[in-house]
Amino acid sequence: MDFSFTKKEEEYRRTLRIWLEENLPEGWIEGKRDLPENEEEQAQFLRDWQKKMNDGGWVAIAWPEKYGGQSASVIEEIIYHQEMVRAGAPHLINYIGIHMVGPTLMDIGTEEQREKFIPKILNAEEVWCQGYSEPNAGSDLSALKTSAVKQGDKWIINGQKVWTSYGHLADRCFLLARTSNLEKKHKGITVFLVDMKQPGVEVRPIIQMNGKHDFNEVYFNDAVAYDEEIVGEIDEGWKVMINLMLHERTGIGAQIFTLEKQFSDLVLLTNELKENGQPLIKDPFTRQKMVELYTRCRGVLLTYYRNITTSMKRGYPGAESSMDKLMSSELTKDLFEFAVSIQGHQGVLWKEDALANPFWQLDYLSSFGVTIGGGTSEVQRNTIGERLLGLPKDLR
């Protein structure tokens, strides 16, 4: 892969950089980047930010222009992620809608579904969550028990989902439900676009060990969906789910470029912290560990570039994205673990007594979830082994 950018691509970068400088919240460029602490105020802040991004045409750049995107190239997507990370821009609240639901509706949904849902996905008028995992059906989705039974012109949905990101903010859910019990478990599943604001949908928060609230339990008690809210064919939701997961893996670029920024912040931390009057970066063990982390960061980035190149030549994303997900999520956890460990016994403090910025402690605790959400590291290793290396299937 040629690592240099053309004049046209550099002009694309300059245009985005100027737009961000003119539109980011006041003081953001200078480093005043605190989001509102109140959950509702923070959600409204992020909805307003995404709407502004959409008004500027910068929400879903890879989407076709007819659906509100820019038909951006893969290289322009890379530039986009680099610039968003460089500016530390607020994240888009409708991540699942943009990276998963929208592209899947373009591939498999009806024209009516595209017209109804896609504009609201772009401007954050409707935030989406994903109704996949259940208490006994996480990595093995074919074991899901949530049911949808046809009664007249309605589908009656009952069951429980868990680890539902954005569930407490969501207006809609991309829900997998069992619609028949066939011999093969991955058959008999159907995908519904469920209204989360209706009676019969109950969302209970799961508070994480860092005190944040990102995940939820969602209970469906006689909730309702209609035929026009089915994606694909009845009982054939497994194919729809596979399509969505391929799009999910392509959204990994932002995490990889964020890793580079996190490593740079770690360099600053090792210069800031002192031992025996000397910056910690002068300690041989610290230097050795920093070299290891830097080498892994570069390895993740170059592997990502190689996989992107493969996808471009082939014309569609493949199982290589499991390598990107596995390597970046494991490295994220290791990087934050090291950042906390070099703070010694004060590494357990994360409020006013913290030795350094407490985001290192908070994000360390969050990093465990990165290796689980979107497919655990074990699932990614199975995918790599079976689909890339041609190894025999794991015993299940």
mmCIF file of C-alpha atoms in Angstrom:
data_model
loop_
_atom_site.group_PDB
_atom_site.id
_atom_site.type_symbol
_atom_site.label_atom_id
_atom_site.label_comp_id
_atom_site.label_asym_id
_atom_site.label_seq_id
_atom_site.Cartn_x
_atom_site.Cartn_y
_atom_site.Cartn_z
ATOM 1 C CA MET A 1 0.000 0.000 0.000
ATOM 2 C CA ASP A 2 1.198 3.498 -0.833
ATOM 3 C CA PHE A 3 1.259 5.412 2.483
ATOM 4 C CA SER A 4 1.374 8.881 0.889
ATOM 5 C CA PHE A 5 -1.741 10.910 0.179
ATOM 6 C CA THR A 6 -2.549 12.607 -3.113
ATOM 7 C CA LYS A 7 -3.082 16.373 -3.396
ATOM 8 C CA LYS A 8 -6.827 15.730 -3.694
ATOM 9 C CA GLU A 9 -6.802 13.657 -0.515
ATOM 10 C CA GLU A 10 -4.789 16.285 1.363
ATOM 11 C CA GLU A 11 -7.319 18.890 0.205
ATOM 12 C CA TYR A 12 -10.064 16.683 1.639
ATOM 13 C CA ARG A 13 -8.187 16.657 4.957
ATOM 14 C CA ARG A 14 -7.817 20.449 4.893
ATOM 15 C CA THR A 15 -11.536 20.958 4.216
ATOM 16 C CA LEU A 16 -12.509 18.758 7.162
ATOM 17 C CA ARG A 17 -9.921 20.379 9.426
ATOM 18 C CA ILE A 18 -11.261 23.859 8.640
ATOM 19 C CA TRP A 19 -14.858 22.704 9.214
ATOM 20 C CA LEU A 20 -13.947 21.283 12.615
ATOM 21 C CA GLU A 21 -12.102 24.449 13.636
ATOM 22 C CA GLU A 22 -15.166 26.525 12.720
ATOM 23 C CA ASN A 23 -17.806 24.240 14.229
ATOM 24 C CA LEU A 24 -16.419 22.460 17.300
ATOM 25 C CA PRO A 25 -17.831 23.780 20.607
ATOM 26 C CA GLU A 26 -16.161 26.918 21.949
ATOM 27 C CA GLY A 27 -12.840 26.152 23.614
ATOM 28 C CA TRP A 28 -12.746 22.577 22.307
ATOM 29 C CA ILE A 29 -9.683 23.077 20.121
ATOM 30 C CA GLU A 30 -7.900 24.675 23.074
ATOM 31 C CA GLY A 31 -8.571 21.600 25.223
ATOM 32 C CA LYS A 32 -11.797 22.470 27.103
ATOM 33 C CA ARG A 33 -13.527 19.188 26.280
ATOM 34 C CA ASP A 34 -15.653 18.331 29.292
ATOM 35 C CA LEU A 35 -19.047 16.871 28.442
ATOM 36 C CA PRO A 36 -22.036 17.695 30.689
ATOM 37 C CA GLU A 37 -22.031 15.384 33.715
ATOM 38 C CA ASN A 38 -25.827 15.078 33.793
ATOM 39 C CA GLU A 39 -26.778 12.079 31.657
ATOM 40 C CA GLU A 40 -29.711 13.748 29.890
ATOM 41 C CA GLU A 41 -27.774 16.959 29.249
ATOM 42 C CA GLN A 42 -24.849 14.962 27.877
ATOM 43 C CA ALA A 43 -27.143 13.006 25.542
ATOM 44 C CA GLN A 44 -28.715 16.237 24.258
ATOM 45 C CA PHE A 45 -25.241 17.759 23.779
ATOM 46 C CA LEU A 46 -24.213 14.760 21.652
ATOM 47 C CA ARG A 47 -27.479 14.769 19.670
ATOM 48 C CA ASP A 48 -26.971 18.482 18.900
ATOM 49 C CA TRP A 49 -23.360 17.822 17.890
ATOM 50 C CA GLN A 50 -24.331 15.006 15.530
ATOM 51 C CA LYS A 51 -27.056 17.178 13.974
ATOM 52 C CA LYS A 52 -24.466 19.892 13.328
ATOM 53 C CA MET A 53 -22.136 17.282 11.817
ATOM 54 C CA ASN A 54 -24.957 16.051 9.601
ATOM 55 C CA ASP A 55 -25.835 19.591 8.477
ATOM 56 C CA GLY A 56 -22.212 19.868 7.353
ATOM 57 C CA GLY A 57 -22.348 16.493 5.596
ATOM 58 C CA TRP A 58 -19.819 14.837 7.936
ATOM 59 C CA VAL A 59 -21.757 12.055 9.665
ATOM 60 C CA ALA A 60 -21.729 9.042 7.355
ATOM 61 C CA ILE A 61 -19.212 9.989 4.701
ATOM 62 C CA ALA A 62 -18.928 6.479 3.233
ATOM 63 C CA TRP A 63 -22.652 6.226 2.542
ATOM 64 C CA PRO A 64 -23.897 6.887 -1.010
ATOM 65 C CA GLU A 65 -24.770 10.512 -1.695
ATOM 66 C CA LYS A 66 -28.424 9.561 -2.355
ATOM 67 C CA TYR A 67 -28.700 8.537 1.317
ATOM 68 C CA GLY A 68 -26.943 11.594 2.748
ATOM 69 C CA GLY A 69 -23.308 10.470 2.569
ATOM 70 C CA GLN A 70 -20.392 11.604 0.431
ATOM 71 C CA SER A 71 -19.649 8.298 -1.331
ATOM 72 C CA ALA A 72 -16.227 8.780 0.261
ATOM 73 C CA SER A 73 -13.360 6.475 -0.648
ATOM 74 C CA VAL A 74 -11.674 4.212 1.887
ATOM 75 C CA ILE A 75 -8.699 6.576 1.953
ATOM 76 C CA GLU A 76 -10.988 9.520 2.701
ATOM 77 C CA GLU A 77 -12.492 7.475 5.548
ATOM 78 C CA ILE A 78 -8.998 6.970 6.961
ATOM 79 C CA ILE A 79 -8.333 10.707 6.744
ATOM 80 C CA TYR A 80 -11.691 11.356 8.407
ATOM 81 C CA HIS A 81 -10.850 9.116 11.379
ATOM 82 C CA GLN A 82 -7.381 10.650 11.706
ATOM 83 C CA GLU A 83 -8.750 14.187 11.816
ATOM 84 C CA MET A 84 -11.576 13.399 14.215
ATOM 85 C CA VAL A 85 -9.096 11.822 16.626
ATOM 86 C CA ARG A 86 -6.595 14.651 16.152
ATOM 87 C CA ALA A 87 -9.267 17.215 17.067
ATOM 88 C CA GLY A 88 -10.589 15.069 19.923
ATOM 89 C CA ALA A 89 -14.067 15.689 18.471
ATOM 90 C CA PRO A 90 -17.102 14.561 20.513
ATOM 91 C CA HIS A 91 -18.223 11.090 19.517
ATOM 92 C CA LEU A 92 -21.354 10.512 17.460
ATOM 93 C CA ILE A 93 -24.144 9.327 19.721
ATOM 94 C CA ASN A 94 -25.768 7.209 17.017
ATOM 95 C CA TYR A 95 -22.774 4.905 16.423
ATOM 96 C CA ILE A 96 -24.921 1.776 16.012
ATOM 97 C CA GLY A 97 -27.321 3.503 13.641
ATOM 98 C CA ILE A 98 -24.553 4.906 11.452
ATOM 99 C CA HIS A 99 -22.108 2.009 11.347
ATOM 100 C CA MET A 100 -24.499 -0.948 11.489
ATOM 101 C CA VAL A 101 -28.220 -0.325 11.040
ATOM 102 C CA GLY A 102 -28.048 2.224 8.225
ATOM 103 C CA PRO A 103 -25.669 0.232 5.987
ATOM 104 C CA THR A 104 -27.677 -2.949 6.613
ATOM 105 C CA LEU A 105 -30.931 -1.236 5.597
ATOM 106 C CA MET A 106 -29.212 -0.033 2.423
ATOM 107 C CA ASP A 107 -28.136 -3.616 1.660
ATOM 108 C CA ILE A 108 -31.213 -5.579 2.711
ATOM 109 C CA GLY A 109 -34.010 -3.224 3.859
ATOM 110 C CA THR A 110 -36.970 -2.071 1.807
ATOM 111 C CA GLU A 111 -37.066 1.331 0.138
ATOM 112 C CA GLU A 112 -39.818 2.339 2.580
ATOM 113 C CA GLN A 113 -37.564 1.434 5.524
ATOM 114 C CA ARG A 114 -34.689 3.445 4.057
ATOM 115 C CA GLU A 115 -36.874 6.509 3.526
ATOM 116 C CA LYS A 116 -38.393 6.242 7.005
ATOM 117 C CA PHE A 117 -35.322 5.516 9.133
ATOM 118 C CA ILE A 118 -32.124 6.688 7.432
ATOM 119 C CA PRO A 119 -32.646 10.491 7.638
ATOM 120 C CA LYS A 120 -33.429 10.170 11.355
ATOM 121 C CA ILE A 121 -30.330 8.021 11.882
ATOM 122 C CA LEU A 122 -28.150 10.696 10.319
ATOM 123 C CA ASN A 123 -29.439 13.667 12.316
ATOM 124 C CA ALA A 124 -29.702 11.699 15.612
ATOM 125 C CA GLU A 125 -33.456 12.232 15.728
ATOM 126 C CA GLU A 126 -33.656 8.489 16.398
ATOM 127 C CA VAL A 127 -30.814 6.832 18.328
ATOM 128 C CA TRP A 128 -30.478 3.066 17.876
ATOM 129 C CA CYS A 129 -29.440 0.155 20.037
ATOM 130 C CA GLN A 130 -28.770 -3.458 19.137
ATOM 131 C CA GLY A 131 -30.905 -6.251 20.633
ATOM 132 C CA TYR A 132 -28.531 -9.199 20.284
ATOM 133 C CA SER A 133 -27.053 -10.561 23.545
ATOM 134 C CA GLU A 134 -29.201 -12.414 26.070
ATOM 135 C CA PRO A 135 -28.322 -13.875 29.507
ATOM 136 C CA ASN A 136 -27.600 -17.277 27.919
ATOM 137 C CA ALA A 137 -26.984 -16.190 24.345
ATOM 138 C CA GLY A 138 -24.064 -13.829 24.012
ATOM 139 C CA SER A 139 -21.289 -15.262 21.882
ATOM 140 C CA ASP A 140 -23.664 -18.055 20.787
ATOM 141 C CA LEU A 141 -26.438 -15.921 19.347
ATOM 142 C CA SER A 142 -28.230 -18.941 17.890
ATOM 143 C CA ALA A 143 -29.261 -19.814 21.478
ATOM 144 C CA LEU A 144 -31.400 -16.699 21.849
ATOM 145 C CA LYS A 145 -34.829 -17.155 23.463
ATOM 146 C CA THR A 146 -36.585 -13.826 22.909
ATOM 147 C CA SER A 147 -39.690 -14.701 20.896
ATOM 148 C CA ALA A 148 -41.900 -12.918 18.380
ATOM 149 C CA VAL A 149 -45.323 -14.497 17.750
ATOM 150 C CA LYS A 150 -47.680 -13.330 15.012
ATOM 151 C CA GLN A 151 -51.130 -12.323 16.289
ATOM 152 C CA GLY A 152 -53.333 -10.732 13.643
ATOM 153 C CA ASP A 153 -51.403 -7.887 12.048
ATOM 154 C CA LYS A 154 -48.922 -7.663 14.961
ATOM 155 C CA TRP A 155 -45.876 -9.504 16.228
ATOM 156 C CA ILE A 156 -45.889 -9.886 20.013
ATOM 157 C CA ILE A 157 -42.365 -9.824 21.455
ATOM 158 C CA ASN A 158 -41.339 -11.295 24.819
ATOM 159 C CA GLY A 159 -37.890 -11.862 26.288
ATOM 160 C CA GLN A 160 -34.791 -10.242 27.764
ATOM 161 C CA LYS A 161 -31.714 -8.676 26.217
ATOM 162 C CA VAL A 162 -28.562 -7.725 28.113
ATOM 163 C CA TRP A 163 -25.423 -5.598 27.657
ATOM 164 C CA THR A 164 -27.471 -3.333 25.402
ATOM 165 C CA SER A 165 -25.297 -0.304 24.629
ATOM 166 C CA TYR A 166 -27.256 2.975 24.293
ATOM 167 C CA GLY A 167 -30.441 1.127 25.365
ATOM 168 C CA HIS A 168 -31.306 3.904 27.842
ATOM 169 C CA LEU A 169 -30.965 6.520 25.091
ATOM 170 C CA ALA A 170 -32.358 4.548 22.174
ATOM 171 C CA ASP A 171 -35.507 5.313 20.246
ATOM 172 C CA ARG A 172 -35.260 2.154 18.123
ATOM 173 C CA CYS A 173 -33.784 -1.336 18.523
ATOM 174 C CA PHE A 174 -32.383 -3.620 15.812
ATOM 175 C CA LEU A 175 -33.779 -6.757 17.458
ATOM 176 C CA LEU A 176 -33.149 -10.446 16.857
ATOM 177 C CA ALA A 177 -36.094 -12.630 17.915
ATOM 178 C CA ARG A 178 -36.978 -16.286 17.485
ATOM 179 C CA THR A 179 -40.008 -16.700 15.247
ATOM 180 C CA SER A 180 -39.915 -20.496 14.912
ATOM 181 C CA ASN A 181 -38.113 -23.470 16.455
ATOM 182 C CA LEU A 182 -36.464 -25.285 13.594
ATOM 183 C CA GLU A 183 -33.896 -28.071 13.823
ATOM 184 C CA LYS A 184 -31.011 -25.755 13.009
ATOM 185 C CA LYS A 185 -30.802 -23.108 15.720
ATOM 186 C CA HIS A 186 -29.576 -20.353 13.427
ATOM 187 C CA LYS A 187 -32.754 -20.779 11.400
ATOM 188 C CA GLY A 188 -36.055 -19.436 12.708
ATOM 189 C CA ILE A 189 -34.639 -16.029 13.733
ATOM 190 C CA THR A 190 -36.094 -12.775 12.406
ATOM 191 C CA VAL A 191 -34.856 -9.174 12.624
ATOM 192 C CA PHE A 192 -37.296 -6.475 13.767
ATOM 193 C CA LEU A 193 -36.955 -2.683 13.936
ATOM 194 C CA VAL A 194 -38.610 -2.171 17.305
ATOM 195 C CA ASP A 195 -39.912 1.075 18.807
ATOM 196 C CA MET A 196 -38.187 1.421 22.216
ATOM 197 C CA LYS A 197 -40.618 4.079 23.495
ATOM 198 C CA GLN A 198 -43.720 1.865 23.449
ATOM 199 C CA PRO A 199 -45.408 0.234 26.475
ATOM 200 C CA GLY A 200 -43.947 -3.223 27.065
ATOM 201 C CA VAL A 201 -40.295 -2.157 26.755
ATOM 202 C CA GLU A 202 -38.467 -1.756 30.065
ATOM 203 C CA VAL A 203 -34.833 -0.619 30.273
ATOM 204 C CA ARG A 204 -32.808 -1.256 33.446
ATOM 205 C CA PRO A 205 -29.312 0.258 33.815
ATOM 206 C CA ILE A 206 -26.148 -1.785 34.350
ATOM 207 C CA ILE A 207 -23.713 0.444 36.248
ATOM 208 C CA GLN A 208 -20.115 -0.453 35.383
ATOM 209 C CA MET A 209 -17.242 -0.696 37.865
ATOM 210 C CA ASN A 210 -16.005 2.772 36.829
ATOM 211 C CA GLY A 211 -19.388 4.251 37.777
ATOM 212 C CA LYS A 212 -20.442 4.910 34.188
ATOM 213 C CA HIS A 213 -23.700 3.803 32.608
ATOM 214 C CA ASP A 214 -23.240 2.529 29.068
ATOM 215 C CA PHE A 215 -24.994 -0.867 29.212
ATOM 216 C CA ASN A 216 -28.507 -1.995 30.032
ATOM 217 C CA GLU A 217 -30.861 -4.886 30.481
ATOM 218 C CA VAL A 218 -33.917 -4.586 28.228
ATOM 219 C CA TYR A 219 -37.128 -6.497 28.908
ATOM 220 C CA PHE A 220 -39.817 -6.989 26.254
ATOM 221 C CA ASN A 221 -43.202 -7.794 27.778
ATOM 222 C CA ASP A 222 -45.808 -8.111 25.002
ATOM 223 C CA ALA A 223 -44.038 -5.390 23.015
ATOM 224 C CA VAL A 224 -45.305 -4.950 19.451
ATOM 225 C CA ALA A 225 -43.757 -4.865 15.976
ATOM 226 C CA TYR A 226 -45.304 -4.989 12.498
ATOM 227 C CA ASP A 227 -44.528 -6.700 9.200
ATOM 228 C CA GLU A 228 -43.144 -3.494 7.711
ATOM 229 C CA GLU A 229 -40.577 -3.444 10.545
ATOM 230 C CA ILE A 230 -39.045 -6.799 9.527
ATOM 231 C CA VAL A 231 -35.644 -6.684 7.800
ATOM 232 C CA GLY A 232 -35.133 -9.408 5.201
ATOM 233 C CA GLU A 233 -37.184 -12.581 5.284
ATOM 234 C CA ILE A 234 -39.033 -14.117 8.222
ATOM 235 C CA ASP A 235 -36.903 -16.866 9.880
ATOM 236 C CA GLU A 236 -33.853 -15.728 7.863
ATOM 237 C CA GLY A 237 -32.513 -13.140 10.289
ATOM 238 C CA TRP A 238 -29.167 -14.939 10.618
ATOM 239 C CA LYS A 239 -28.178 -13.686 7.161
ATOM 240 C CA VAL A 240 -29.160 -10.142 8.133
ATOM 241 C CA MET A 241 -27.142 -10.417 11.343
ATOM 242 C CA ILE A 242 -24.030 -11.541 9.454
ATOM 243 C CA ASN A 243 -24.385 -8.592 7.089
ATOM 244 C CA LEU A 244 -24.650 -6.161 9.999
ATOM 245 C CA MET A 245 -21.620 -7.644 11.761
ATOM 246 C CA LEU A 246 -19.465 -7.150 8.674
ATOM 247 C CA HIS A 247 -20.354 -3.455 8.729
ATOM 248 C CA GLU A 248 -19.680 -3.379 12.486
ATOM 249 C CA ARG A 249 -16.115 -4.584 11.969
ATOM 250 C CA THR A 250 -15.427 -1.864 9.368
ATOM 251 C CA GLY A 251 -15.999 0.789 12.040
ATOM 252 C CA ILE A 252 -12.807 -0.263 13.822
ATOM 253 C CA GLY A 253 -10.659 2.448 12.197
ATOM 254 C CA ALA A 254 -11.565 5.070 14.782
ATOM 255 C CA GLN A 255 -10.394 2.801 17.615
ATOM 256 C CA ILE A 256 -7.071 2.152 15.890
ATOM 257 C CA PHE A 257 -6.296 5.838 15.335
ATOM 258 C CA THR A 258 -7.404 6.555 18.906
ATOM 259 C CA LEU A 259 -4.746 4.069 20.039
ATOM 260 C CA GLU A 260 -2.064 6.240 18.460
ATOM 261 C CA LYS A 261 -3.375 9.271 20.358
ATOM 262 C CA GLN A 262 -3.504 7.263 23.607
ATOM 263 C CA PHE A 263 0.097 6.162 23.158
ATOM 264 C CA SER A 264 1.148 9.802 22.649
ATOM 265 C CA ASP A 265 -0.675 10.705 25.866
ATOM 266 C CA LEU A 266 1.151 7.856 27.609
ATOM 267 C CA VAL A 267 4.483 9.309 26.479
ATOM 268 C CA LEU A 268 3.489 12.606 28.105
ATOM 269 C CA LEU A 269 2.502 10.762 31.293
ATOM 270 C CA THR A 270 5.858 8.997 31.573
ATOM 271 C CA ASN A 271 7.557 12.378 31.232
ATOM 272 C CA GLU A 272 5.240 13.946 33.802
ATOM 273 C CA LEU A 273 5.609 11.290 36.517
ATOM 274 C CA LYS A 274 8.891 11.230 38.415
ATOM 275 C CA GLU A 275 10.868 8.649 40.375
ATOM 276 C CA ASN A 276 13.851 9.734 42.487
ATOM 277 C CA GLY A 277 13.549 13.153 40.912
ATOM 278 C CA GLN A 278 13.839 11.807 37.385
ATOM 279 C CA PRO A 279 11.073 11.523 34.742
ATOM 280 C CA LEU A 280 9.815 7.960 34.647
ATOM 281 C CA ILE A 281 10.653 7.697 30.945
ATOM 282 C CA LYS A 282 14.336 7.503 31.956
ATOM 283 C CA ASP A 283 13.705 4.260 33.853
ATOM 284 C CA PRO A 284 15.000 1.293 31.768
ATOM 285 C CA PHE A 285 11.958 -0.902 32.500
ATOM 286 C CA THR A 286 9.572 1.902 31.524
ATOM 287 C CA ARG A 287 11.486 2.569 28.320
ATOM 288 C CA GLN A 288 11.475 -1.122 27.420
ATOM 289 C CA LYS A 289 7.726 -1.382 27.998
ATOM 290 C CA MET A 290 7.084 1.785 25.991
ATOM 291 C CA VAL A 291 9.020 0.351 23.061
ATOM 292 C CA GLU A 292 6.928 -2.815 23.248
ATOM 293 C CA LEU A 293 3.665 -0.831 23.276
ATOM 294 C CA TYR A 294 4.831 1.420 20.435
ATOM 295 C CA THR A 295 5.802 -1.601 18.342
ATOM 296 C CA ARG A 296 2.379 -3.127 18.897
ATOM 297 C CA CYS A 297 0.653 0.179 18.030
ATOM 298 C CA ARG A 298 2.508 0.307 14.725
ATOM 299 C CA GLY A 299 1.763 -3.362 14.106
ATOM 300 C CA VAL A 300 -1.956 -2.804 14.649
ATOM 301 C CA LEU A 301 -1.949 0.203 12.324
ATOM 302 C CA LEU A 302 -0.025 -1.528 9.536
ATOM 303 C CA THR A 303 -2.173 -4.650 9.809
ATOM 304 C CA TYR A 304 -5.260 -2.431 9.544
ATOM 305 C CA TYR A 305 -3.847 -0.804 6.404
ATOM 306 C CA ARG A 306 -3.089 -4.232 4.931
ATOM 307 C CA ASN A 307 -6.596 -5.488 5.673
ATOM 308 C CA ILE A 308 -8.155 -2.328 4.223
ATOM 309 C CA THR A 309 -6.095 -2.875 1.074
ATOM 310 C CA THR A 310 -7.363 -6.462 0.847
ATOM 311 C CA SER A 311 -10.964 -5.295 1.240
ATOM 312 C CA MET A 312 -10.505 -2.625 -1.451
ATOM 313 C CA LYS A 313 -9.125 -5.176 -3.923
ATOM 314 C CA ARG A 314 -11.864 -7.685 -3.123
ATOM 315 C CA GLY A 315 -14.667 -5.131 -3.116
ATOM 316 C CA TYR A 316 -16.164 -5.979 0.277
ATOM 317 C CA PRO A 317 -15.026 -6.416 3.917
ATOM 318 C CA GLY A 318 -14.062 -9.860 5.167
ATOM 319 C CA ALA A 319 -12.934 -11.818 8.200
ATOM 320 C CA GLU A 320 -9.627 -9.884 8.335
ATOM 321 C CA SER A 321 -11.436 -7.267 10.416
ATOM 322 C CA SER A 322 -11.419 -9.795 13.284
ATOM 323 C CA MET A 323 -7.635 -9.327 13.403
ATOM 324 C CA ASP A 324 -8.081 -5.570 13.747
ATOM 325 C CA LYS A 325 -10.677 -5.982 16.477
ATOM 326 C CA LEU A 326 -8.658 -8.534 18.447
ATOM 327 C CA MET A 327 -5.328 -6.717 18.285
ATOM 328 C CA SER A 328 -6.647 -3.208 18.968
ATOM 329 C CA SER A 329 -8.902 -4.180 21.868
ATOM 330 C CA GLU A 330 -6.215 -6.285 23.608
ATOM 331 C CA LEU A 331 -3.645 -3.517 23.130
ATOM 332 C CA THR A 332 -6.045 -0.882 24.490
ATOM 333 C CA LYS A 333 -6.402 -2.891 27.704
ATOM 334 C CA ASP A 334 -2.640 -3.448 28.041
ATOM 335 C CA LEU A 335 -1.836 0.215 27.398
ATOM 336 C CA PHE A 336 -4.186 1.462 30.109
ATOM 337 C CA GLU A 337 -3.054 -1.257 32.508
ATOM 338 C CA PHE A 338 0.527 -0.025 32.154
ATOM 339 C CA ALA A 339 -0.531 3.623 32.560
ATOM 340 C CA VAL A 340 -2.202 2.768 35.865
ATOM 341 C CA SER A 341 0.631 0.521 37.087
ATOM 342 C CA ILE A 342 3.309 3.221 36.747
ATOM 343 C CA GLN A 343 1.321 5.389 39.176
ATOM 344 C CA GLY A 344 2.138 2.888 41.924
ATOM 345 C CA HIS A 345 -0.207 2.656 44.895
ATOM 346 C CA GLN A 346 -1.873 5.906 43.793
ATOM 347 C CA GLY A 347 -3.073 4.112 40.695
ATOM 348 C CA VAL A 348 -6.148 3.048 42.636
ATOM 349 C CA LEU A 349 -7.249 6.697 43.110
ATOM 350 C CA TRP A 350 -9.340 8.378 40.450
ATOM 351 C CA LYS A 351 -10.835 11.496 41.967
ATOM 352 C CA GLU A 352 -9.223 14.577 43.509
ATOM 353 C CA ASP A 353 -6.445 12.448 45.067
ATOM 354 C CA ALA A 354 -5.328 10.979 41.745
ATOM 355 C CA LEU A 355 -1.639 11.382 40.873
ATOM 356 C CA ALA A 356 -2.422 12.146 37.212
ATOM 357 C CA ASN A 357 -5.521 12.755 35.108
ATOM 358 C CA PRO A 358 -8.016 10.146 36.406
ATOM 359 C CA PHE A 359 -9.171 9.247 32.904
ATOM 360 C CA TRP A 360 -6.361 6.669 32.904
ATOM 361 C CA GLN A 361 -8.019 4.778 35.778
ATOM 362 C CA LEU A 362 -11.545 5.222 34.413
ATOM 363 C CA ASP A 363 -10.619 4.097 30.913
ATOM 364 C CA TYR A 364 -8.590 1.172 32.289
ATOM 365 C CA LEU A 365 -11.737 -0.141 33.947
ATOM 366 C CA SER A 366 -13.666 0.434 30.693
ATOM 367 C CA SER A 367 -11.036 -1.350 28.627
ATOM 368 C CA PHE A 368 -12.129 -4.791 29.814
ATOM 369 C CA GLY A 369 -15.441 -4.245 28.036
ATOM 370 C CA VAL A 370 -13.651 -3.419 24.778
ATOM 371 C CA THR A 371 -12.379 -6.998 24.607
ATOM 372 C CA ILE A 372 -15.919 -8.342 25.087
ATOM 373 C CA GLY A 373 -18.299 -6.046 23.199
ATOM 374 C CA GLY A 374 -18.783 -6.637 19.472
ATOM 375 C CA GLY A 375 -17.525 -10.222 19.814
ATOM 376 C CA THR A 376 -15.140 -11.424 22.511
ATOM 377 C CA SER A 377 -11.444 -11.980 21.904
ATOM 378 C CA GLU A 378 -12.160 -15.730 21.958
ATOM 379 C CA VAL A 379 -14.737 -15.327 19.182
ATOM 380 C CA GLN A 380 -12.277 -13.262 17.137
ATOM 381 C CA ARG A 381 -9.585 -15.942 17.552
ATOM 382 C CA ASN A 382 -12.003 -18.605 16.351
ATOM 383 C CA THR A 383 -12.898 -16.490 13.316
ATOM 384 C CA ILE A 384 -9.232 -15.917 12.486
ATOM 385 C CA GLY A 385 -8.394 -19.584 12.942
ATOM 386 C CA GLU A 386 -11.294 -20.978 10.950
ATOM 387 C CA ARG A 387 -11.839 -18.385 8.210
ATOM 388 C CA LEU A 388 -8.348 -16.970 7.641
ATOM 389 C CA LEU A 389 -6.030 -19.822 8.618
ATOM 390 C CA GLY A 390 -8.288 -22.673 7.501
ATOM 391 C CA LEU A 391 -8.061 -24.501 10.816
ATOM 392 C CA PRO A 392 -10.717 -27.035 11.901
ATOM 393 C CA LYS A 393 -13.787 -25.616 13.596
ATOM 394 C CA ASP A 394 -13.709 -25.190 17.353
ATOM 395 C CA LEU A 395 -15.679 -27.713 19.427
ATOM 396 C CA ARG A 396 -19.073 -26.205 20.250
#
